[in-house]
Structures are given as structure tokens and as C-alpha cells.
Amino acid sequence: MKISPLQIGNLEIKVPIIQGGMGIGVSLSRLAAAVAEEGGMGVISGAQIGFREQDFQTNSKEANIRALKKEIKKAKELSPNGVIGLNLMVAMNNYEEMVAAAVESGIDAIISGAGLPTILPKLVKGSNTKIAPIVSSGKAAKLMCKVWDEKHSYIPDFIVVEGPKAGGHLGFHSEELLEGKESSLEDIVKDVIEVVKQYEEKYKVKIPVIAAGGIYTGKDIGKFLKLGASGVQMGTRFICTEECDADIKYKEAFINCSKEDIQIIKSPVGLPGRAIKNQFIERITKEKDKVDRCFGCLRKCNPNNTIYCISKALINAVEGNIENGLLFTGSNGYKMNKIITVKELIEQLVGEVINYE
Ligand SMILES: Cc1cc2nc3c(=O)[nH]c(=O)nc-3n(C[C@H](O)[C@H](O)[C@H](O)COP(=O)(O)O)c2cc1C
């Protein structure tokens, strides 16, 4: 099939693939710029992005804001003509300050999930930054469009629809996921395309709908484009690339894992997540982990009764301390068997889409 660019207002993304933001530290400037250079949208994860700053332990807010600005600058230097986005979770503390820092640094787009980003239009007002909520149902898409329209006279520049096979936190109940009773990504994408029609007519613009979760091959991409999606967001597939910002041991954990190693877990964010089973997961499913210091990352987490510190677990993982780390993955995380470059991956995917009927 013919590949059309993904058009988001004045932004043209030649290859309609958005590399999903992956925190903590899995998608930073290196990965995002490499994807942007190949014509996709590269997305930096803003989650605890300052973890390598010297003052992160003592002043994580300042460290995060400083690191965010640095990473956006670096990505733009590495890919001056590419499109760079930022993923920010609504559930995180200092959300407003992080949005402001990103807008000031000239970020092209902000994608926000793990909660509904109801105030985002107000935060980016007057800038060129495009904004997108992440939703997991037609109902959530409807609510986002309604709230943004009524409160801000604005509608999403694009919408990311994340289905049950995605990596990271999932917008479904654990029971639905464990029993396989959740709606399929195909059905949710169709629902969201229906929901946005009314707003596309009202505002006389197209709202591109982006499918995410379990998309692994060009054939998968082709299937969603045929269904009416304007593009896809892929996370897991970019982990085993040379440019992915995580430690080599992190990437090797994916290469070495099998389908049976992937399981649904509880997260302090209050949503279920999908992760690779390891010593850390075995430990926290048996007993509560001791939290010796709080990074103040989540609005709703209480360090006294959380099952584990998610910041510490994700930082351990990305730095290669796998036994004590949390490795989020999409349902296809076991399929990768070698590390390739982003260029090779995108060329392969584009070739497969072109051959898709
Ligand atoms: C390791 C990992 C970390 C992730 N971190 C985040 C995050 O911080 N915020 C977010 O909104 N999504 C996060 N995601 C979700 C991705 O952005 C993407 O939507 C999802 O992985 C798509 O599904 P796929 O992995 O099957 O391609 C993460 C996914 C993975 C695999």
C-alpha cells in the first residue's frame, strides 16, 4: 500500500510512525533524534528525565526541568529538520512546569497519558506545540474532545489510541487484561475515528488518530492504516535498537526473554502495567519493597504504603541493574532477537507496509 505522510497541522511526518515515549530514560534525545532523522516522530520521555543530573537526589524538580531542556536541545541539534515530541504523564508531579519548559524549548508536540490531560491546551496556548491525549476507549476520546472544546475552544491536534497489548501503563483494569475481556485495539480505533468526526466537522480540520499497542511489523501498520488510522505509535520495537538510550543489559533482557516471561503487574501509578518477569517482579509480588527515599514523582503515591518505588525500579533497569529493575514491555517484547539500527528498522517497516495489500 502507498504510505501517506502523517500531517499534524503544519507538521509533516514523512513516515507515519511515532516512536512512543518510554520512561524512565529509555527514549531520550538519541533515540528520538534517530527516529526523527528517518522521517518518523521521535518522542523523548519526560518521566524523571533528570535522573543522571548530580542534584537529582536532592532537588529532582530542578534536575528534571534542566535535563528536559538539555535533551530537547540535543535532539534538535541531532535532527534539525526532524519532528521531536515529548511524552509527559499526567500522573506525575510538576506536570505544568515540565510542559512550560518543553514549550519554551520549542518542542514540536506533547503526548500525554496516564490520566486525562484536561488543562493541556491552556498550558501550550500561544505556542506552536501540537498536543495529543492518549486514550484507551471511544468514551475517553469523547470526554477529552468535549472538555477541550467546551473549556478551551480547542480540540486535540491528534489522538493516540493505546490498546491492551501496549507496553508501560495500561488504561484497562487488571481483570480485563488477565481474562482477555478488554476491547481490541481495532475496535477502539474504529470507535475513536467515529467520535472525532463531529469535532472535525465543527473545527474544519482533520484529527489524526494514531493506533498504539502491539504493533510490531509493517503488516500491522498497514492493517491500521487501512482501518482509517493516520499513523501508528510503536514503543517496544524501538528498544532493541542501537540508538535506544537504555543500557545494553536492558536491551539484552528483551532479546533473552520468552513469551511466558511477560506478565501484568501492579504499579504505584494506580494502573496495571506489562513487564518482563525477573527477580524484582518475583520479589514485589511476594512482599512490599522497602522505600528508603522518595523522589516525589507521582501525585498520588504514598512512600509509606506503596508496594515499591517505581522511580527507583525504572532507573535501576535503564542503568543495567536488571535484577533490581522494572522492565516495561509491550506484549510482543519477546519477539526481538538482535539489536539493529533505527534506520534498518524503519526501512524494514516501510518496505513491509509498501508490500501490504
Ligand atoms: C519500556 C516502556 C516504557 C514506557 N513508558 C511510557 C511512559 O513513560 N509514558 C507513556 O505514556 N507511555 C509509555 N510507554 C508506552 C509507549 O509510549 C507506547 O505507547 C507503547 O509501548 C506502544 O505499544 P508497543 O510497545 O506494543 O509498541 C512505555 C512503553 C514501554 C515499552
Coordinates of C-alpha atoms and ligand atoms in Angstrom, one line a residue:
M1 CA 0.0 0.0 0.0
K2 CA 1.0 3.6 -0.6
I3 CA 2.3 5.4 2.5
S4 CA 1.0 8.9 3.1
P5 CA 2.8 11.3 5.4
L6 CA 1.2 12.0 8.8
Q7 CA 0.1 15.6 8.7
I8 CA -0.5 17.2 12.1
G9 CA -1.4 20.9 11.4
N10 CA 1.7 22.3 9.8
L11 CA 3.9 19.4 10.9
E12 CA 4.6 16.8 8.2
I13 CA 5.9 13.4 9.4
K14 CA 7.0 11.6 6.3
V15 CA 6.8 8.1 7.8
P16 CA 3.6 7.8 9.8
I17 CA 5.3 6.2 12.7
I18 CA 5.6 7.8 16.1
Q19 CA 8.1 6.3 18.4
G20 CA 6.3 6.0 21.8
G21 CA 7.9 7.8 24.7
M22 CA 9.5 5.3 27.1
G23 CA 10.4 6.2 30.6
I24 CA 12.5 6.3 32.6
G25 CA 15.3 7.2 30.3
V26 CA 14.6 4.6 27.6
S27 CA 13.7 7.2 25.0
L28 CA 15.8 10.3 25.3
S29 CA 17.4 12.5 22.7
R30 CA 19.5 9.8 21.0
L31 CA 16.6 7.5 20.1
A32 CA 14.1 10.4 19.4
A33 CA 16.5 12.1 17.1
A34 CA 17.4 8.9 15.2
V35 CA 13.7 8.2 14.6
A36 CA 13.1 11.9 13.5
E37 CA 16.1 11.6 11.1
E38 CA 14.4 8.7 9.4
G39 CA 11.2 10.6 8.9
G40 CA 9.1 9.4 11.9
M41 CA 8.3 11.4 15.1
G42 CA 10.8 10.8 17.8
V43 CA 9.5 11.1 21.3
I44 CA 11.5 11.9 24.4
S45 CA 10.1 10.6 27.7
G46 CA 9.9 13.3 30.3
A47 CA 9.4 10.9 33.2
Q48 CA 12.2 11.6 35.8
I49 CA 14.4 12.7 32.9
G50 CA 16.8 14.3 35.3
F51 CA 17.9 11.0 36.9
R52 CA 21.5 11.5 35.7
E53 CA 21.8 15.1 37.0
Q54 CA 24.0 15.5 40.1
D55 CA 21.3 17.1 42.2
F56 CA 18.6 14.6 41.2
Q57 CA 18.5 13.1 44.7
T58 CA 18.3 16.4 46.5
N59 CA 16.3 18.5 44.0
S60 CA 14.6 16.3 41.5
K61 CA 12.2 19.1 40.2
E62 CA 15.1 21.4 39.1
A63 CA 17.1 18.4 37.8
N64 CA 14.2 17.2 35.7
I65 CA 13.5 20.6 34.2
R66 CA 17.1 21.2 33.4
A67 CA 17.6 17.8 31.9
L68 CA 14.4 18.1 29.9
K69 CA 15.7 21.4 28.3
K70 CA 19.1 19.7 27.6
E71 CA 17.5 16.7 25.9
I72 CA 15.2 18.7 23.7
K73 CA 18.2 20.9 22.6
K74 CA 20.3 17.8 21.9
A75 CA 17.6 16.1 19.9
K76 CA 17.0 19.2 17.8
E77 CA 20.8 19.5 17.2
L78 CA 21.0 15.9 16.1
S79 CA 17.9 16.2 13.9
P80 CA 17.4 19.9 12.9
N81 CA 14.6 19.2 10.5
G82 CA 13.0 16.3 12.3
V83 CA 9.9 16.3 14.4
I84 CA 10.5 15.8 18.1
G85 CA 7.8 15.1 20.6
L86 CA 7.7 14.8 24.4
N87 CA 5.7 12.3 26.4
L88 CA 4.5 13.5 29.8
M89 CA 2.4 11.6 32.2
V90 CA -0.5 13.5 33.8
A91 CA 0.1 11.4 37.0
M92 CA 3.5 13.0 37.6
N93 CA 4.2 15.9 39.9
N94 CA 5.4 19.2 38.3
Y95 CA 3.4 18.4 35.1
E96 CA 2.7 22.1 34.5
E97 CA 6.3 23.2 34.9
M98 CA 7.6 20.4 32.7
V99 CA 5.1 21.4 29.9
A100 CA 6.2 25.1 30.2
A101 CA 9.9 24.1 30.0
A102 CA 9.2 22.0 26.9
V103 CA 7.2 24.7 25.1
E104 CA 10.0 27.2 25.9
S105 CA 12.5 24.8 24.3
G106 CA 10.4 24.6 21.2
I107 CA 9.1 21.1 21.4
D108 CA 7.0 20.1 18.4
A109 CA 4.4 18.0 20.2
I110 CA 3.4 16.8 23.6
I111 CA 1.7 13.5 24.1
S112 CA 0.1 12.9 27.5
G113 CA -1.5 9.9 29.1
A114 CA -1.7 8.1 32.5
G115 CA -4.6 10.4 33.3
L116 CA -6.6 12.8 31.2
P117 CA -4.7 16.0 30.2
T118 CA -7.7 18.3 30.6
I119 CA -5.6 21.5 31.2
L120 CA -3.0 20.9 28.5
P121 CA -4.5 23.4 25.9
K122 CA -4.2 26.2 28.4
L123 CA -0.6 25.3 29.1
V124 CA 0.6 25.5 25.5
K125 CA -1.6 28.4 24.5
G126 CA 0.2 30.8 22.1
S127 CA 2.8 28.3 21.1
N128 CA 3.2 26.1 18.0
T129 CA 3.3 22.9 20.1
K130 CA 0.8 20.3 19.0
I131 CA -0.9 18.3 21.7
A132 CA -2.4 14.9 21.9
P133 CA -4.1 12.9 24.7
I134 CA -3.6 9.1 25.0
V135 CA -6.9 7.3 25.3
S136 CA -7.9 3.7 25.6
S137 CA -11.6 4.0 24.7
G138 CA -14.0 5.9 22.5
K139 CA -15.6 7.2 25.7
A140 CA -12.3 8.7 26.9
A141 CA -11.7 10.3 23.4
K142 CA -15.2 11.8 23.5
L143 CA -14.6 13.2 27.0
M144 CA -11.3 14.8 26.0
C145 CA -12.7 16.4 22.9
K146 CA -15.8 17.6 24.8
V147 CA -13.7 19.1 27.7
W148 CA -11.1 20.8 25.4
D149 CA -13.8 22.1 23.2
E150 CA -16.0 23.5 26.0
K151 CA -13.3 24.8 28.3
H152 CA -10.6 25.8 25.8
S153 CA -12.3 26.1 22.4
Y154 CA -9.6 23.7 21.3
I155 CA -9.6 20.1 20.0
P156 CA -6.7 17.6 20.0
D157 CA -4.2 18.1 17.2
F158 CA -4.0 14.2 17.1
I159 CA -5.1 11.4 19.4
V160 CA -3.1 8.4 20.4
V161 CA -5.3 5.3 21.0
E162 CA -3.5 2.8 23.2
G163 CA -4.9 -0.8 23.2
P164 CA -4.4 -3.6 25.6
K165 CA -1.2 -5.0 24.1
A166 CA 0.9 -1.9 24.8
G167 CA 3.9 -1.5 27.0
G168 CA 4.1 0.7 30.0
H169 CA 1.0 1.6 32.0
L170 CA -2.3 0.4 30.6
G171 CA -5.7 2.2 30.7
F172 CA -7.6 -1.1 31.4
H173 CA -8.5 -3.0 34.5
S174 CA -6.1 -5.8 35.5
E175 CA -9.0 -8.3 35.5
E176 CA -10.0 -7.4 31.9
L177 CA -6.3 -7.9 30.8
L178 CA -5.9 -11.1 32.7
E179 CA -9.1 -12.6 31.4
G180 CA -8.6 -11.2 27.9
K181 CA -12.0 -9.4 28.1
E182 CA -10.8 -6.0 27.0
S183 CA -11.8 -4.5 23.6
S184 CA -9.3 -5.0 20.8
L185 CA -7.2 -2.0 19.5
E186 CA -9.0 -2.4 16.1
D187 CA -12.4 -1.8 17.8
I188 CA -11.2 1.1 19.9
V189 CA -9.6 2.8 16.9
K190 CA -12.8 2.5 14.9
D191 CA -14.8 4.0 17.9
V192 CA -12.4 6.9 18.2
I193 CA -12.5 7.6 14.5
E194 CA -16.3 7.9 14.8
V195 CA -16.0 10.1 17.9
V196 CA -13.7 12.7 16.3
K197 CA -15.9 13.2 13.2
Q198 CA -18.2 15.6 14.9
Y199 CA -15.3 17.7 16.1
E200 CA -13.5 17.6 12.7
E201 CA -16.7 19.0 11.1
K202 CA -17.1 21.7 13.8
Y203 CA -13.4 22.9 13.5
K204 CA -13.0 22.0 9.8
V205 CA -9.7 20.2 10.5
K206 CA -8.6 16.6 10.5
I207 CA -7.8 15.0 13.8
P208 CA -5.3 12.2 13.0
V209 CA -6.0 9.1 15.0
I210 CA -2.8 7.1 15.9
A211 CA -3.0 3.4 16.8
A212 CA -0.7 2.0 19.5
G213 CA -0.1 -1.2 21.4
G214 CA 1.2 -4.5 19.9
I215 CA 2.1 -3.0 16.5
Y216 CA 5.2 -4.9 15.5
T217 CA 5.5 -5.4 11.7
G218 CA 4.8 -3.3 8.6
K219 CA 1.8 -5.6 8.1
D220 CA 0.4 -4.5 11.5
I221 CA 1.0 -0.9 10.4
G222 CA -0.7 -1.5 7.1
K223 CA -3.7 -3.1 8.9
F224 CA -4.3 0.0 11.0
L225 CA -3.8 2.5 8.1
K226 CA -6.4 0.5 6.1
L227 CA -8.8 0.8 9.1
G228 CA -8.6 4.6 8.9
A229 CA -5.8 5.4 11.4
S230 CA -3.4 8.2 10.1
G231 CA -0.4 6.6 11.8
V232 CA 0.9 4.3 14.5
Q233 CA 2.8 4.7 17.7
M234 CA 5.3 2.0 18.5
G235 CA 7.4 1.6 21.7
T236 CA 8.7 -1.9 22.3
R237 CA 10.1 -2.4 18.8
F238 CA 12.5 0.5 19.3
I239 CA 14.1 -0.9 22.5
C240 CA 16.4 -3.3 20.6
T241 CA 17.9 -0.5 18.5
E242 CA 21.5 0.7 18.8
E243 CA 20.2 4.3 19.4
C244 CA 17.8 3.3 22.3
D245 CA 19.1 5.2 25.3
A246 CA 18.9 2.3 27.7
D247 CA 21.9 0.2 28.9
I248 CA 22.9 -2.8 26.7
K249 CA 21.8 -5.2 29.6
Y250 CA 18.3 -3.7 29.3
K251 CA 18.2 -4.5 25.6
E252 CA 19.7 -8.0 26.2
A253 CA 16.9 -8.7 28.7
F254 CA 14.4 -8.3 25.8
I255 CA 16.4 -10.5 23.5
N256 CA 16.7 -13.2 26.1
C257 CA 13.0 -13.2 27.3
S258 CA 10.3 -15.6 26.2
K259 CA 6.6 -15.1 25.8
E260 CA 6.0 -16.8 29.2
D261 CA 8.2 -14.2 30.9
I262 CA 5.8 -11.3 30.1
Q263 CA 3.2 -10.6 32.7
I264 CA 0.7 -8.0 34.0
I265 CA 1.8 -6.3 37.2
K266 CA 0.6 -3.6 39.7
S267 CA 2.1 -0.2 39.6
P268 CA 2.1 2.7 42.2
V269 CA 0.7 4.8 39.4
G270 CA -2.6 3.0 40.1
L271 CA -2.8 1.4 36.7
P272 CA -1.7 -2.1 35.6
G273 CA 1.4 -2.4 33.6
R274 CA 3.0 -5.1 31.5
A275 CA 6.6 -6.2 32.4
I276 CA 9.2 -8.8 31.9
K277 CA 9.3 -11.3 34.8
N278 CA 12.6 -11.1 36.7
Q279 CA 13.9 -11.3 40.3
F280 CA 12.5 -7.8 41.0
I281 CA 8.9 -8.8 39.9
E282 CA 9.1 -12.0 41.9
R283 CA 10.2 -10.1 45.0
I284 CA 7.5 -7.4 44.8
T285 CA 4.7 -9.9 44.1
K286 CA 5.6 -11.7 47.4
E287 CA 6.3 -8.7 49.7
K288 CA 6.3 -4.9 49.8
D289 CA 9.7 -3.4 48.9
K290 CA 11.3 -1.1 51.3
V291 CA 11.3 2.5 50.1
D292 CA 14.3 4.3 51.6
R293 CA 13.8 7.6 49.8
C294 CA 11.0 9.3 47.9
F295 CA 11.6 11.2 44.7
G296 CA 8.2 12.8 44.8
C297 CA 7.5 11.7 41.3
L298 CA 3.8 10.8 41.4
R299 CA 1.0 13.0 42.6
K300 CA -0.8 10.1 44.3
C301 CA 1.9 7.8 45.6
N302 CA 2.4 7.5 49.4
P303 CA 6.0 6.2 50.1
N304 CA 4.8 4.6 53.4
N305 CA 2.4 2.2 51.7
T306 CA 3.5 1.9 48.1
I307 CA 4.4 -1.7 47.1
Y308 CA 7.7 -0.4 45.6
C309 CA 9.3 2.8 44.4
I310 CA 8.6 3.0 40.7
S311 CA 11.3 5.7 40.0
K312 CA 14.0 3.6 41.7
A313 CA 12.9 0.4 39.9
L314 CA 12.8 2.0 36.4
I315 CA 16.1 3.8 37.0
N316 CA 17.8 0.6 38.1
A317 CA 16.5 -1.1 34.9
V318 CA 17.6 1.6 32.4
E319 CA 21.1 1.7 34.1
G320 CA 21.5 -2.0 33.6
N321 CA 20.8 -3.2 37.2
I322 CA 18.2 -5.6 35.8
E323 CA 17.8 -7.9 38.8
N324 CA 16.5 -4.9 40.8
G325 CA 14.8 -3.2 37.9
L326 CA 11.3 -2.9 36.3
L327 CA 11.3 -3.6 32.6
F328 CA 8.1 -2.5 31.0
T329 CA 7.2 -4.2 27.7
G330 CA 4.5 -4.5 25.1
S331 CA 3.0 -7.9 24.5
N332 CA 5.5 -8.5 21.6
G333 CA 8.6 -7.8 23.8
Y334 CA 9.8 -11.4 23.4
K335 CA 10.0 -11.3 19.6
M336 CA 13.2 -9.3 19.1
N337 CA 16.4 -11.4 18.6
K338 CA 19.0 -8.8 17.7
I339 CA 20.0 -5.2 18.0
I340 CA 19.6 -3.2 14.8
T341 CA 19.8 0.5 13.9
V342 CA 16.8 2.7 13.8
K343 CA 17.5 3.2 10.1
E344 CA 17.4 -0.5 9.4
L345 CA 14.2 -0.9 11.5
I346 CA 12.3 1.9 9.7
E347 CA 13.5 0.8 6.3
Q348 CA 12.2 -2.7 7.0
L349 CA 8.9 -1.5 8.4
V350 CA 8.3 0.9 5.4
G351 CA 9.2 -1.9 3.0
E352 CA 6.6 -4.2 4.6
V353 CA 3.9 -1.5 4.5
I354 CA 4.6 -0.9 0.8
N355 CA 4.2 -4.7 0.2
Y356 CA 1.0 -4.8 2.2
E357 CA -2.2 -5.0 0.1
Ligands
LIG1 C1 9.7 0.4 28.4 C2 8.5 1.2 28.1 C3 8.3 2.4 28.8 C4 7.1 3.2 28.5 N1 7.0 4.4 29.2 C5 5.9 5.2 28.9 C6 5.8 6.5 29.5 O1 6.6 6.9 30.3 N2 4.7 7.2 29.3 C7 3.7 6.8 28.4 O2 2.7 7.5 28.1 N3 3.9 5.6 27.7 C8 4.9 4.8 28.0 N4 5.1 3.6 27.3 C9 4.1 3.3 26.2 C10 4.7 3.6 24.8 O3 4.8 5.0 24.6 C11 3.8 3.1 23.6 O4 2.6 3.7 23.5 C12 3.5 1.6 23.8 O5 4.7 1.0 24.1 C13 3.0 1.0 22.4 O6 2.9 -0.3 22.5 P1 4.1 -1.3 22.0 O7 5.2 -1.3 22.9 O8 3.4 -2.6 21.9 O9 4.5 -0.8 20.6 C14 6.2 2.8 27.5 C15 6.4 1.6 26.9 C16 7.5 0.8 27.1 C17 7.7 -0.5 26.4

